Short mmCIF file of C-alpha atoms in Angstrom, two decimals:
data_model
loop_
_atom_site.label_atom_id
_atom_site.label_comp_id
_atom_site.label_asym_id
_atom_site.label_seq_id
_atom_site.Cartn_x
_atom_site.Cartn_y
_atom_site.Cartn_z
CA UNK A 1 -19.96 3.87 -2.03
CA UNK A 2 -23.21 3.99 -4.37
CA UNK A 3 -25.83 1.18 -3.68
CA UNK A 4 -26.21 -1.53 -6.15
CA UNK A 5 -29.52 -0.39 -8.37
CA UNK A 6 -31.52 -3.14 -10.51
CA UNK A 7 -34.31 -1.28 -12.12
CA UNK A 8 -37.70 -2.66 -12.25
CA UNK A 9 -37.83 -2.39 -16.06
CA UNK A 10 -34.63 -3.87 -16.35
CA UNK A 11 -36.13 -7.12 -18.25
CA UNK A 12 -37.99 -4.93 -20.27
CA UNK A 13 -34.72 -2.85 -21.10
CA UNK A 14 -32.88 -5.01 -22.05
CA UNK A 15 -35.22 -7.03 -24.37
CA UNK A 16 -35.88 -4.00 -26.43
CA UNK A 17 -32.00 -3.47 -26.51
CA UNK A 18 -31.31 -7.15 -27.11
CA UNK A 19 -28.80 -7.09 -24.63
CA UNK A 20 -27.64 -10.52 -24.21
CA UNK A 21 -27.56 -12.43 -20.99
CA UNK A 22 -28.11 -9.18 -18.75
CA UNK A 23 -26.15 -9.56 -15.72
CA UNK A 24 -23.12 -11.51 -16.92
CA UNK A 25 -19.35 -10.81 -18.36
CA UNK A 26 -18.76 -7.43 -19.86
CA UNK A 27 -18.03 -9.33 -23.61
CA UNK A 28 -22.18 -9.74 -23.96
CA UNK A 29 -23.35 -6.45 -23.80
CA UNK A 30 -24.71 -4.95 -26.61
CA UNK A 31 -24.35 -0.98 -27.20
CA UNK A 32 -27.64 -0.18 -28.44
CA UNK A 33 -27.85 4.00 -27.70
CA UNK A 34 -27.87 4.66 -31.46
CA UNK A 35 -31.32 2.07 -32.21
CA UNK A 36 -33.41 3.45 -30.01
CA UNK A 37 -35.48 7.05 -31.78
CA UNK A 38 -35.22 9.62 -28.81
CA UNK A 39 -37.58 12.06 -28.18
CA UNK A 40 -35.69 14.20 -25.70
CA UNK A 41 -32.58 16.90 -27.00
CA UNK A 42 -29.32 14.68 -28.81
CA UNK A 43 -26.05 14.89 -26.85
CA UNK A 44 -23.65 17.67 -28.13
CA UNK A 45 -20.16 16.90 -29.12
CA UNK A 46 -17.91 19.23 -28.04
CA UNK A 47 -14.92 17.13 -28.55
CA UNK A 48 -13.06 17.97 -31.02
CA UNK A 49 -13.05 22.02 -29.73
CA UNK A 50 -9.48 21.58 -28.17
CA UNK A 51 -10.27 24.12 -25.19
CA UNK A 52 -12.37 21.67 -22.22
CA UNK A 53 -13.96 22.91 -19.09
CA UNK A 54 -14.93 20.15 -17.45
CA UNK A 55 -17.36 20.22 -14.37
CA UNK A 56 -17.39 16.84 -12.65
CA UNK A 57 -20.21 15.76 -10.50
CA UNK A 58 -19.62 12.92 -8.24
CA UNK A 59 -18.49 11.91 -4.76
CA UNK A 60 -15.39 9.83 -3.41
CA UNK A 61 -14.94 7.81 -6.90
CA UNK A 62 -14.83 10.89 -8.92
CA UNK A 63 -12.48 13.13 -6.40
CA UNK A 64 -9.42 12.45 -7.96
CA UNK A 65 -10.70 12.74 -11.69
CA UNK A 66 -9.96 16.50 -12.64
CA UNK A 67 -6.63 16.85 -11.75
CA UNK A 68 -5.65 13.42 -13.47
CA UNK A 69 -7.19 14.49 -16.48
CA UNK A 70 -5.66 17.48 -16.41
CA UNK A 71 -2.30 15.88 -16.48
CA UNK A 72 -3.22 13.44 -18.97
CA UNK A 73 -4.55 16.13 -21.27
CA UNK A 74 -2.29 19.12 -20.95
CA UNK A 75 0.89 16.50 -21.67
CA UNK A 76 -0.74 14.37 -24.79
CA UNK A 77 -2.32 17.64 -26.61
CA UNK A 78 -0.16 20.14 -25.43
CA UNK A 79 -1.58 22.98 -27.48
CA UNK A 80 -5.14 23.11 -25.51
CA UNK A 81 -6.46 24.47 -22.72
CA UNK A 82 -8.01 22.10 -19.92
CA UNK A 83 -10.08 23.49 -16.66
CA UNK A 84 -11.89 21.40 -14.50
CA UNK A 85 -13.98 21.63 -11.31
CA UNK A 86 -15.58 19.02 -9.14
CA UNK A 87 -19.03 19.10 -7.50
CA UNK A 88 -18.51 16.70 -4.61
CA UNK A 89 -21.28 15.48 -2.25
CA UNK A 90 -22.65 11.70 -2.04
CA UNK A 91 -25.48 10.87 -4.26
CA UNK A 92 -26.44 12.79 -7.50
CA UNK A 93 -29.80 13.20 -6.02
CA UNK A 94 -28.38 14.85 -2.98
CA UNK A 95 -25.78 16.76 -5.13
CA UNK A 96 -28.98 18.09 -7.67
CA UNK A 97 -30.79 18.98 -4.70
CA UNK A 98 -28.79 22.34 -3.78
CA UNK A 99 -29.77 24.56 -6.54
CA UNK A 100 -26.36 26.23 -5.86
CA UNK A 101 -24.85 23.02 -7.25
CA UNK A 102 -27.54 23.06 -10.39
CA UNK A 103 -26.38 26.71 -11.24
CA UNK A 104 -23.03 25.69 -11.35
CA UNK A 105 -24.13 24.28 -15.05
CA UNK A 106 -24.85 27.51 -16.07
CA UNK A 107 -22.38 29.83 -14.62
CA UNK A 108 -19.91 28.91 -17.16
CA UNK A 109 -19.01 27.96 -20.91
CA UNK A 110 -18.54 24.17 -19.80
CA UNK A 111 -17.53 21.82 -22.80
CA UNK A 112 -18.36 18.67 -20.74
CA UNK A 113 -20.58 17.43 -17.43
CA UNK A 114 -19.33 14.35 -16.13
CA UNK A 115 -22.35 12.81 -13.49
CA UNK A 116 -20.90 10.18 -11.24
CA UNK A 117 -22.84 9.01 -8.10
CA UNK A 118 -25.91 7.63 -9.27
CA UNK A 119 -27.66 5.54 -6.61
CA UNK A 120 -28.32 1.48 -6.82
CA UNK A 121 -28.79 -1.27 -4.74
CA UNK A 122 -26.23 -3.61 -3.82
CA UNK A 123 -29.04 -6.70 -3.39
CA UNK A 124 -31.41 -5.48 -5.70
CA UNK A 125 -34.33 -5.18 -3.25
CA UNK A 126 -34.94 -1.42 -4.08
CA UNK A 127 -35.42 0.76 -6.49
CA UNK A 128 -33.54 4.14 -6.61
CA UNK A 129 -35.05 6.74 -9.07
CA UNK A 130 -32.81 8.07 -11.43
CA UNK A 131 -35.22 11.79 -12.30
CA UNK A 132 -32.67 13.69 -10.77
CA UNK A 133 -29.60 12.85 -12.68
CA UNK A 134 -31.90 12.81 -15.99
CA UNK A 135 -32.74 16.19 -15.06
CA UNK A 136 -28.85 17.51 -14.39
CA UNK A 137 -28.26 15.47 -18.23
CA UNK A 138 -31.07 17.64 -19.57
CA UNK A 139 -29.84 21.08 -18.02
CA UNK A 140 -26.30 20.55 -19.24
CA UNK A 141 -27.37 20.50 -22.81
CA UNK A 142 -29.44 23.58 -22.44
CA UNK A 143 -26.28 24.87 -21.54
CA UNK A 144 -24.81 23.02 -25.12
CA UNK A 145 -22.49 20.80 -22.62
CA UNK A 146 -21.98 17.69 -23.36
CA UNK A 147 -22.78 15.45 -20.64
CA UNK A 148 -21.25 12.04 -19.85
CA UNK A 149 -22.42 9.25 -17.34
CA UNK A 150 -19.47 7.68 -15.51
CA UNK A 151 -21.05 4.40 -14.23
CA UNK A 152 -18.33 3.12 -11.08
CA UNK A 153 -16.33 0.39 -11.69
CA UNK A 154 -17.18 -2.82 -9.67
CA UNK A 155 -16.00 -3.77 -6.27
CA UNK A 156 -13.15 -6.24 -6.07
CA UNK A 157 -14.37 -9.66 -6.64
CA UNK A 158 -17.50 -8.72 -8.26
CA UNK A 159 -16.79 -8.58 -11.86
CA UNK A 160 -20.80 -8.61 -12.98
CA UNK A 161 -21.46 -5.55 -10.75
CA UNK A 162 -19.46 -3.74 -13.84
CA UNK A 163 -22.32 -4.78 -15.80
CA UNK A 164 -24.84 -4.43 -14.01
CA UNK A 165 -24.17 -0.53 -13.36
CA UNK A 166 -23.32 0.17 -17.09
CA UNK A 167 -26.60 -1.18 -17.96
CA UNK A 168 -28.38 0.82 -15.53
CA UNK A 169 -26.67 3.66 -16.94
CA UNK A 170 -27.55 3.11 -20.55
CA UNK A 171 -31.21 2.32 -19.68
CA UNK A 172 -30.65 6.46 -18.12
CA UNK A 173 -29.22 7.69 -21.35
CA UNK A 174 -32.50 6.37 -22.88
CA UNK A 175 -34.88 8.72 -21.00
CA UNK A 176 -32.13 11.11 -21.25
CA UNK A 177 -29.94 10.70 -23.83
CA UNK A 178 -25.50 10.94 -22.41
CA UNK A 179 -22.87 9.60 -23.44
CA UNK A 180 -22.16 6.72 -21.11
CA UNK A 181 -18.70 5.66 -20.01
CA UNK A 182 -17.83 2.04 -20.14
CA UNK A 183 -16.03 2.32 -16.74
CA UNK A 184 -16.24 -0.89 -15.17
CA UNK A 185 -16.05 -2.69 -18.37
CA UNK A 186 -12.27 -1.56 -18.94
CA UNK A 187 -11.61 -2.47 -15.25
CA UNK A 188 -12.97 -5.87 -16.11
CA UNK A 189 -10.76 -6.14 -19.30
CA UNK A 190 -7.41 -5.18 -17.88
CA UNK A 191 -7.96 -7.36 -14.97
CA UNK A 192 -8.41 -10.55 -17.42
CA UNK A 193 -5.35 -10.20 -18.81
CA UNK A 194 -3.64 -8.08 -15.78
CA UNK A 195 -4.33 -10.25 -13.08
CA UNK A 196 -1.58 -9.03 -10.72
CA UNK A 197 -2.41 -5.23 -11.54
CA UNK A 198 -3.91 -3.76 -8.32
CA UNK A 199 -6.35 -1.09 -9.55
CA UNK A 200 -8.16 -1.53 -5.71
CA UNK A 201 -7.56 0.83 -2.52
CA UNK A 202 -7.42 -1.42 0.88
CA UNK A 203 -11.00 -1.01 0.90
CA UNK A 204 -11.98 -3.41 -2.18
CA UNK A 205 -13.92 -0.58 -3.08
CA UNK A 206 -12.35 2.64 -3.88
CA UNK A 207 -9.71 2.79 -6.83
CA UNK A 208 -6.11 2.82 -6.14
CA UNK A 209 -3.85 5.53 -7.88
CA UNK A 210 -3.32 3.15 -10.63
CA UNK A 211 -7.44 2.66 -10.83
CA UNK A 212 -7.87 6.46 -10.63
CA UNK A 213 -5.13 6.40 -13.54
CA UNK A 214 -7.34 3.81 -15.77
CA UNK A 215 -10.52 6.00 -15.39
CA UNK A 216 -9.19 8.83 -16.09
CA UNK A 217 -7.78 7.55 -19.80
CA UNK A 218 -11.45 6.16 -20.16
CA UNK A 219 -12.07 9.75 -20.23
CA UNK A 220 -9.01 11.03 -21.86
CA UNK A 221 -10.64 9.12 -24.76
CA UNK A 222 -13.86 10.46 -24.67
CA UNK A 223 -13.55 13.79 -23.65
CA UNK A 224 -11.12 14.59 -26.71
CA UNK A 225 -11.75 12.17 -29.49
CA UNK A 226 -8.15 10.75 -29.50
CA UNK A 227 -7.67 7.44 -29.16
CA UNK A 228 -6.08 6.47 -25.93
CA UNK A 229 -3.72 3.74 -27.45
CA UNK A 230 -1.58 6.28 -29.19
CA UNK A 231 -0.96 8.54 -26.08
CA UNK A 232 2.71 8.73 -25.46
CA UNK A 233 4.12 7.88 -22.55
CA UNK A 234 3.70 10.51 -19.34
CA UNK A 235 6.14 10.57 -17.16
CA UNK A 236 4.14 13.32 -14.81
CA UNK A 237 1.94 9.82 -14.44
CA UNK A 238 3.30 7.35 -11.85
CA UNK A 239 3.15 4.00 -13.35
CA UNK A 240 5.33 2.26 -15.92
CA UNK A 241 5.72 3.20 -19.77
CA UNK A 242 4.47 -0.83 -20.03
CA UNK A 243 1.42 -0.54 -17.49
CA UNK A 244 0.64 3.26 -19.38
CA UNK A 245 0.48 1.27 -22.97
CA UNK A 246 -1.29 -1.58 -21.89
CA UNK A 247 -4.38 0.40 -20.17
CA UNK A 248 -4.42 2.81 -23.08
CA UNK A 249 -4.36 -0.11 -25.23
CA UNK A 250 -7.79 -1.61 -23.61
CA UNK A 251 -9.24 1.65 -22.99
CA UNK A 252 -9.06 2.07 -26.54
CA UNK A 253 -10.50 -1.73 -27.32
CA UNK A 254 -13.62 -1.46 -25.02
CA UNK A 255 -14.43 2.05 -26.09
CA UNK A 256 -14.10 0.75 -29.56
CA UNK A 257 -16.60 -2.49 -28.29
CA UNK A 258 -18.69 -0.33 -26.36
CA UNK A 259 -18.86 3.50 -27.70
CA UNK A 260 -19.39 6.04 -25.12
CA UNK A 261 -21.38 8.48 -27.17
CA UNK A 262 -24.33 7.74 -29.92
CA UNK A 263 -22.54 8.45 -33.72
#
């Protein structure tokens, strides 16, 4: 479990952003990656390409990710080619901190990085620099990979944490420009009008396969360009052809809301 982060320059962030009421439901936020003038490389889309290699960098939250979207990928566009490999450790800093793990980004023709495992603070008394996972965005598109932030979705109960760690994930993707995935905010959606849904492990914390299920169409989405509400149904997935439709169907809605990737 990553530690809650609040940046120091979080106030500042979001008033050049105009992000509206900072810290509250996921329906405020404003996507602002494409007004801000970067100075640092643009993301590369590799989307459309059809043939992904997908390193994933992460710990516990991002474990189950590959082989889900694997299964997700390989069934809905059945005429590409989809390889991933996960990085696992428990912070990004730890993670970027074997160089073994750094070379991984240039060992191979990766289409996509996926960085997971950014640390924050749960009370918002610290302050967690974020240099290192700037520094893995900026190596992957040396490399021409394009990378994607995958911000965790909140704990049970907590519906604002969603927003909080999004935004501390765009205000990344400034210094560093990523594409940033809208994780927490799909969580939030589908649990408005899926109440009964359990997307939660017995933990409160950790996603259940369902959860794991739901993140991995975020990606789905993002990784490939093709919209998540017209995925057919899967039966190599284990939920219902109604539950299937209905995430894909908000998946698609909050991407839509909240773009992962600068146009």
């Amino acid at each position: 479990m990553a530690f809650k982060y609040i940046s120091t320059m979080f106030v500042t962030i979001c008033l050049i952003l105009l992000l509206v009421a900072c810290g509250s439901g996921s329906s405020e936020i404003k996507n602002t990656q494409n007004e801000e003038t970067q100075t640092s490389s643009p993301v590369i889309n590799n989307n459309p390409q059809g043939d992904y290699k997908i390193i994933i960098y992460g710990n516990s939250h991002s474990s189950s990710l590959g082989t889900l979207l694997e299964t997700i990928i390989t069934y809905q566009l059945p005429n590409t080619s989809v390889y991933t490999m996960t990085v696992g450790g428990r912070f990004l800093d730890e993670i970027a901190a074997v160089d073994a793990n750094v070379d991984k980004l240039r060992e191979s023709t990766w289409s996509h990085a996926i960085f997971q495992g950014q640390k924050y603070s749960q009370s918002g008394a610290f302050d967690y620099p974020t240099t290192e996972t700037e520094r893995l965005i900026s190596i992957a598109k040396e490399q021409e990979i394009t990378p994607i932030l995958f911000p965790e979705h909140p704990q049970k109960g907590n519906p604002a944490e969603a927003t909080t760690v999004y935004e501390l994930h765009l205000s990344i993707s400034i210094e560093e420009p990523s594409c940033v995935a809208p994780v927490g905010l799909v969580w939030n959606r589908v649990l408005e009008i899926m109440p009964s849904v359990n997307l939660y492990n017995a933990d409160a914390n950790h996603a259940s396969y369902a959860g794991n299920v739901l993140t991995a169409m975020v990606f789905y989405e993002i990784v490939t360009s093709e919209l998540a509400d017209t995925m057919q149904f899967n039966p190599n997935i284990n939920l219902t052809q109604q539950q299937q439709a209905m995430f894909a169907q908000v998946v698609t809605e909050v991407l839509n809301l909240y773009p992962a990737c600068a146009a």
